[in-house]
Amino acid sequence: MTTARTATPSTARAINDRLALDLLLERGPLTASELRTLTGLSRPTVADLLERLQRGGLVAPAGESAQLRRGPNARLYALVADRAHLAGIDVRSTGVSLVVADLTGRTLATAELAAEADDADLPERAVKALLAAAEDAGARELHTVAVGIPGLVDPATGELNNSGKLPRWHAGLLEALRSRPGTDVILENEVNLAGIAEHRIGAASDRDDFALLWLGLGVGASVVLGGRLRRGASGGAGEIGFLPVPGAVGLPSATGCEGGFHSLVSSAAICALGRRRGLTVPEGGVLAAATALVTAAVAGGAEEFLEELAGRIALGVSAVTVVLDPGCVVLGGELGRAGGPVLAARVERQLAALGPIRTEVRAGTAGGGAVLAGAVLTAGDAVRRELFGGVEA
């Protein structure tokens, strides 16, 4: 049972309010009696906080409990979900995906836009799509928008360090979003957002320490230690594509990761491995082809291909484990999801032969929308910190 802390009267009220709001967010509608049981607070204290939260527009009656007799004790209270609206955006080189959600994080509307490298009007189209989705969701305004984007995001300034590899419209989209009055914009590395999703709702929800290895068009990682996302001094923690590894074609450089770990496990590298192993590589975009190839290999038992792919992945994971010892590594991204538990088990076995640190390898479960899910979680956290108050329950 969670109990409130002793504090000054005003601080105690803030702590108790936050405790009740977090419980309503986590568990859904509750009766006053259930709130008393879960918080350990007295009947008058719960009555006062419910009245206070209703006046503030954060909580409202939500029917009656079917398990109780009719009357005051059966009345349910719930968060006012439309008290604020938020959005998550996943920005890739090929386009933009977005979600509009309510205060509880429930998805209300979605949209997707394809893009070309020099798509000059994409920022305007993306903002229009976001506003249209918000209107469809019944939102007059968006409180906070969290954006996941490739590249280094400075944790001190929140600015994107564009090394010149990203399409020019990426910066234009950020400028267009930040020009909207009344909306806060949070920028975060896309793999970090996927790591947040795996930690909160995915394969690592039972772990305080883990690393996510994102296997998609390229490769990246995010690190959670002590229950907190670790970004590094410049936001560069997890840029594992630059890691020098045996078997790569050369060495990475300050301007490109082509000679590093990226050259072994990128979508293009996996397609090349499949061809060398005599597998049929589907036509089309390289990410879709690599995803289909791994899916077919798992289903068809392409042993040599899967063993070599697992060995390549284990090389990069080994470097993470001997430095950080996270105890658990999650394989995410389109290719991690395609490989599933079969690929994860092979990587774990090969990893065990590369060093003395025992590490569990799991398949990601947050799905292909992990970046968007992490963006919505991040935006929701920011909104609730402001509306619920800065006191940690």
PDB file of N, CA and C in Angstrom, residues 50-82:
ATOM      1  N   LEU A  50     -10.673  15.301  -3.229  1.00  0.00           N
ATOM      2  CA  LEU A  50     -11.585  15.102  -4.350  1.00  0.00           C
ATOM      3  C   LEU A  50     -12.342  16.384  -4.675  1.00  0.00           C
ATOM      4  N   GLU A  51     -12.765  17.101  -3.641  1.00  0.00           N
ATOM      5  CA  GLU A  51     -13.444  18.378  -3.887  1.00  0.00           C
ATOM      6  C   GLU A  51     -12.484  19.365  -4.547  1.00  0.00           C
ATOM      7  N   ARG A  52     -11.244  19.407  -4.084  1.00  0.00           N
ATOM      8  CA  ARG A  52     -10.241  20.328  -4.615  1.00  0.00           C
ATOM      9  C   ARG A  52      -9.928  19.997  -6.082  1.00  0.00           C
ATOM     10  N   LEU A  53      -9.778  18.715  -6.385  1.00  0.00           N
ATOM     11  CA  LEU A  53      -9.453  18.308  -7.748  1.00  0.00           C
ATOM     12  C   LEU A  53     -10.625  18.511  -8.699  1.00  0.00           C
ATOM     13  N   GLN A  54     -11.838  18.379  -8.212  1.00  0.00           N
ATOM     14  CA  GLN A  54     -13.005  18.681  -9.052  1.00  0.00           C
ATOM     15  C   GLN A  54     -13.091  20.171  -9.365  1.00  0.00           C
ATOM     16  N   ARG A  55     -12.804  21.001  -8.362  1.00  0.00           N
ATOM     17  CA  ARG A  55     -12.807  22.454  -8.607  1.00  0.00           C
ATOM     18  C   ARG A  55     -11.746  22.821  -9.640  1.00  0.00           C
ATOM     19  N   GLY A  56     -10.627  22.111  -9.623  1.00  0.00           N
ATOM     20  CA  GLY A  56      -9.545  22.397 -10.571  1.00  0.00           C
ATOM     21  C   GLY A  56      -9.771  21.806 -11.952  1.00  0.00           C
ATOM     22  N   GLY A  57     -10.862  21.086 -12.143  1.00  0.00           N
ATOM     23  CA  GLY A  57     -11.172  20.532 -13.453  1.00  0.00           C
ATOM     24  C   GLY A  57     -10.358  19.322 -13.835  1.00  0.00           C
ATOM     25  N   LEU A  58      -9.717  18.663 -12.858  1.00  0.00           N
ATOM     26  CA  LEU A  58      -8.890  17.495 -13.161  1.00  0.00           C
ATOM     27  C   LEU A  58      -9.618  16.187 -12.916  1.00  0.00           C
ATOM     28  N   VAL A  59     -10.612  16.200 -12.042  1.00  0.00           N
ATOM     29  CA  VAL A  59     -11.344  14.994 -11.671  1.00  0.00           C
ATOM     30  C   VAL A  59     -12.833  15.287 -11.755  1.00  0.00           C
ATOM     31  N   ALA A  60     -13.610  14.276 -12.144  1.00  0.00           N
ATOM     32  CA  ALA A  60     -15.068  14.435 -12.214  1.00  0.00           C
ATOM     33  C   ALA A  60     -15.722  13.104 -11.865  1.00  0.00           C
ATOM     34  N   PRO A  61     -16.965  13.133 -11.362  1.00  0.00           N
ATOM     35  CA  PRO A  61     -17.698  11.885 -11.137  1.00  0.00           C
ATOM     36  C   PRO A  61     -17.835  11.099 -12.447  1.00  0.00           C
ATOM     37  N   ALA A  62     -17.788   9.757 -12.324  1.00  0.00           N
ATOM     38  CA  ALA A  62     -17.826   8.905 -13.522  1.00  0.00           C
ATOM     39  C   ALA A  62     -18.720   7.700 -13.291  1.00  0.00           C
ATOM     40  N   GLY A  63     -19.928   7.931 -12.787  1.00  0.00           N
ATOM     41  CA  GLY A  63     -20.863   6.838 -12.567  1.00  0.00           C
ATOM     42  C   GLY A  63     -20.700   6.220 -11.199  1.00  0.00           C
ATOM     43  N   GLU A  64     -21.198   4.993 -11.050  1.00  0.00           N
ATOM     44  CA  GLU A  64     -21.154   4.297  -9.770  1.00  0.00           C
ATOM     45  C   GLU A  64     -20.554   2.916  -9.937  1.00  0.00           C
ATOM     46  N   SER A  65     -19.954   2.426  -8.876  1.00  0.00           N
ATOM     47  CA  SER A  65     -19.336   1.108  -8.886  1.00  0.00           C
ATOM     48  C   SER A  65     -20.409   0.026  -8.868  1.00  0.00           C
ATOM     49  N   ALA A  66     -20.263  -0.967  -9.742  1.00  0.00           N
ATOM     50  CA  ALA A  66     -21.236  -2.063  -9.790  1.00  0.00           C
ATOM     51  C   ALA A  66     -21.106  -2.972  -8.576  1.00  0.00           C
ATOM     52  N   GLN A  67     -19.968  -2.922  -7.883  1.00  0.00           N
ATOM     53  CA  GLN A  67     -19.744  -3.802  -6.750  1.00  0.00           C
ATOM     54  C   GLN A  67     -20.329  -3.247  -5.444  1.00  0.00           C
ATOM     55  N   LEU A  68     -20.739  -1.981  -5.446  1.00  0.00           N
ATOM     56  CA  LEU A  68     -21.225  -1.359  -4.219  1.00  0.00           C
ATOM     57  C   LEU A  68     -22.688  -0.971  -4.366  1.00  0.00           C
ATOM     58  N   ARG A  69     -23.354  -0.815  -3.221  1.00  0.00           N
ATOM     59  CA  ARG A  69     -24.720  -0.322  -3.244  1.00  0.00           C
ATOM     60  C   ARG A  69     -24.732   1.116  -3.716  1.00  0.00           C
ATOM     61  N   ARG A  70     -25.864   1.532  -4.217  1.00  0.00           N
ATOM     62  CA  ARG A  70     -25.995   2.906  -4.669  1.00  0.00           C
ATOM     63  C   ARG A  70     -25.798   3.847  -3.492  1.00  0.00           C
ATOM     64  N   GLY A  71     -25.263   5.030  -3.776  1.00  0.00           N
ATOM     65  CA  GLY A  71     -25.059   6.027  -2.740  1.00  0.00           C
ATOM     66  C   GLY A  71     -23.693   6.653  -2.837  1.00  0.00           C
ATOM     67  N   PRO A  72     -23.353   7.538  -1.892  1.00  0.00           N
ATOM     68  CA  PRO A  72     -22.079   8.268  -1.957  1.00  0.00           C
ATOM     69  C   PRO A  72     -20.861   7.353  -2.013  1.00  0.00           C
ATOM     70  N   ASN A  73     -20.903   6.213  -1.300  1.00  0.00           N
ATOM     71  CA  ASN A  73     -19.738   5.334  -1.265  1.00  0.00           C
ATOM     72  C   ASN A  73     -19.506   4.615  -2.588  1.00  0.00           C
ATOM     73  N   ALA A  74     -20.528   4.560  -3.436  1.00  0.00           N
ATOM     74  CA  ALA A  74     -20.400   3.856  -4.715  1.00  0.00           C
ATOM     75  C   ALA A  74     -19.965   4.780  -5.840  1.00  0.00           C
ATOM     76  N   ARG A  75     -19.921   6.074  -5.600  1.00  0.00           N
ATOM     77  CA  ARG A  75     -19.615   7.022  -6.663  1.00  0.00           C
ATOM     78  C   ARG A  75     -18.164   6.873  -7.126  1.00  0.00           C
ATOM     79  N   LEU A  76     -17.990   6.760  -8.425  1.00  0.00           N
ATOM     80  CA  LEU A  76     -16.654   6.658  -9.016  1.00  0.00           C
ATOM     81  C   LEU A  76     -16.150   8.042  -9.427  1.00  0.00           C
ATOM     82  N   TYR A  77     -14.845   8.211  -9.316  1.00  0.00           N
ATOM     83  CA  TYR A  77     -14.198   9.460  -9.739  1.00  0.00           C
ATOM     84  C   TYR A  77     -13.123   9.102 -10.763  1.00  0.00           C
ATOM     85  N   ALA A  78     -12.985   9.943 -11.776  1.00  0.00           N
ATOM     86  CA  ALA A  78     -12.016   9.674 -12.843  1.00  0.00           C
ATOM     87  C   ALA A  78     -11.331  10.958 -13.263  1.00  0.00           C
ATOM     88  N   LEU A  79     -10.166  10.806 -13.881  1.00  0.00           N
ATOM     89  CA  LEU A  79      -9.501  11.954 -14.486  1.00  0.00           C
ATOM     90  C   LEU A  79     -10.361  12.519 -15.609  1.00  0.00           C
ATOM     91  N   VAL A  80     -10.345  13.829 -15.762  1.00  0.00           N
ATOM     92  CA  VAL A  80     -11.010  14.462 -16.897  1.00  0.00           C
ATOM     93  C   VAL A  80     -10.050  14.360 -18.074  1.00  0.00           C
ATOM     94  N   ALA A  81     -10.275  13.360 -18.925  1.00  0.00           N
ATOM     95  CA  ALA A  81      -9.310  13.021 -19.970  1.00  0.00           C
ATOM     96  C   ALA A  81      -9.101  14.149 -20.967  1.00  0.00           C
ATOM     97  N   ASP A  82     -10.143  14.944 -21.223  1.00  0.00           N
ATOM     98  CA  ASP A  82     -10.001  16.023 -22.213  1.00  0.00           C
ATOM     99  C   ASP A  82      -9.588  17.349 -21.579  1.00  0.00           C
TER     100      ASP A  82
END
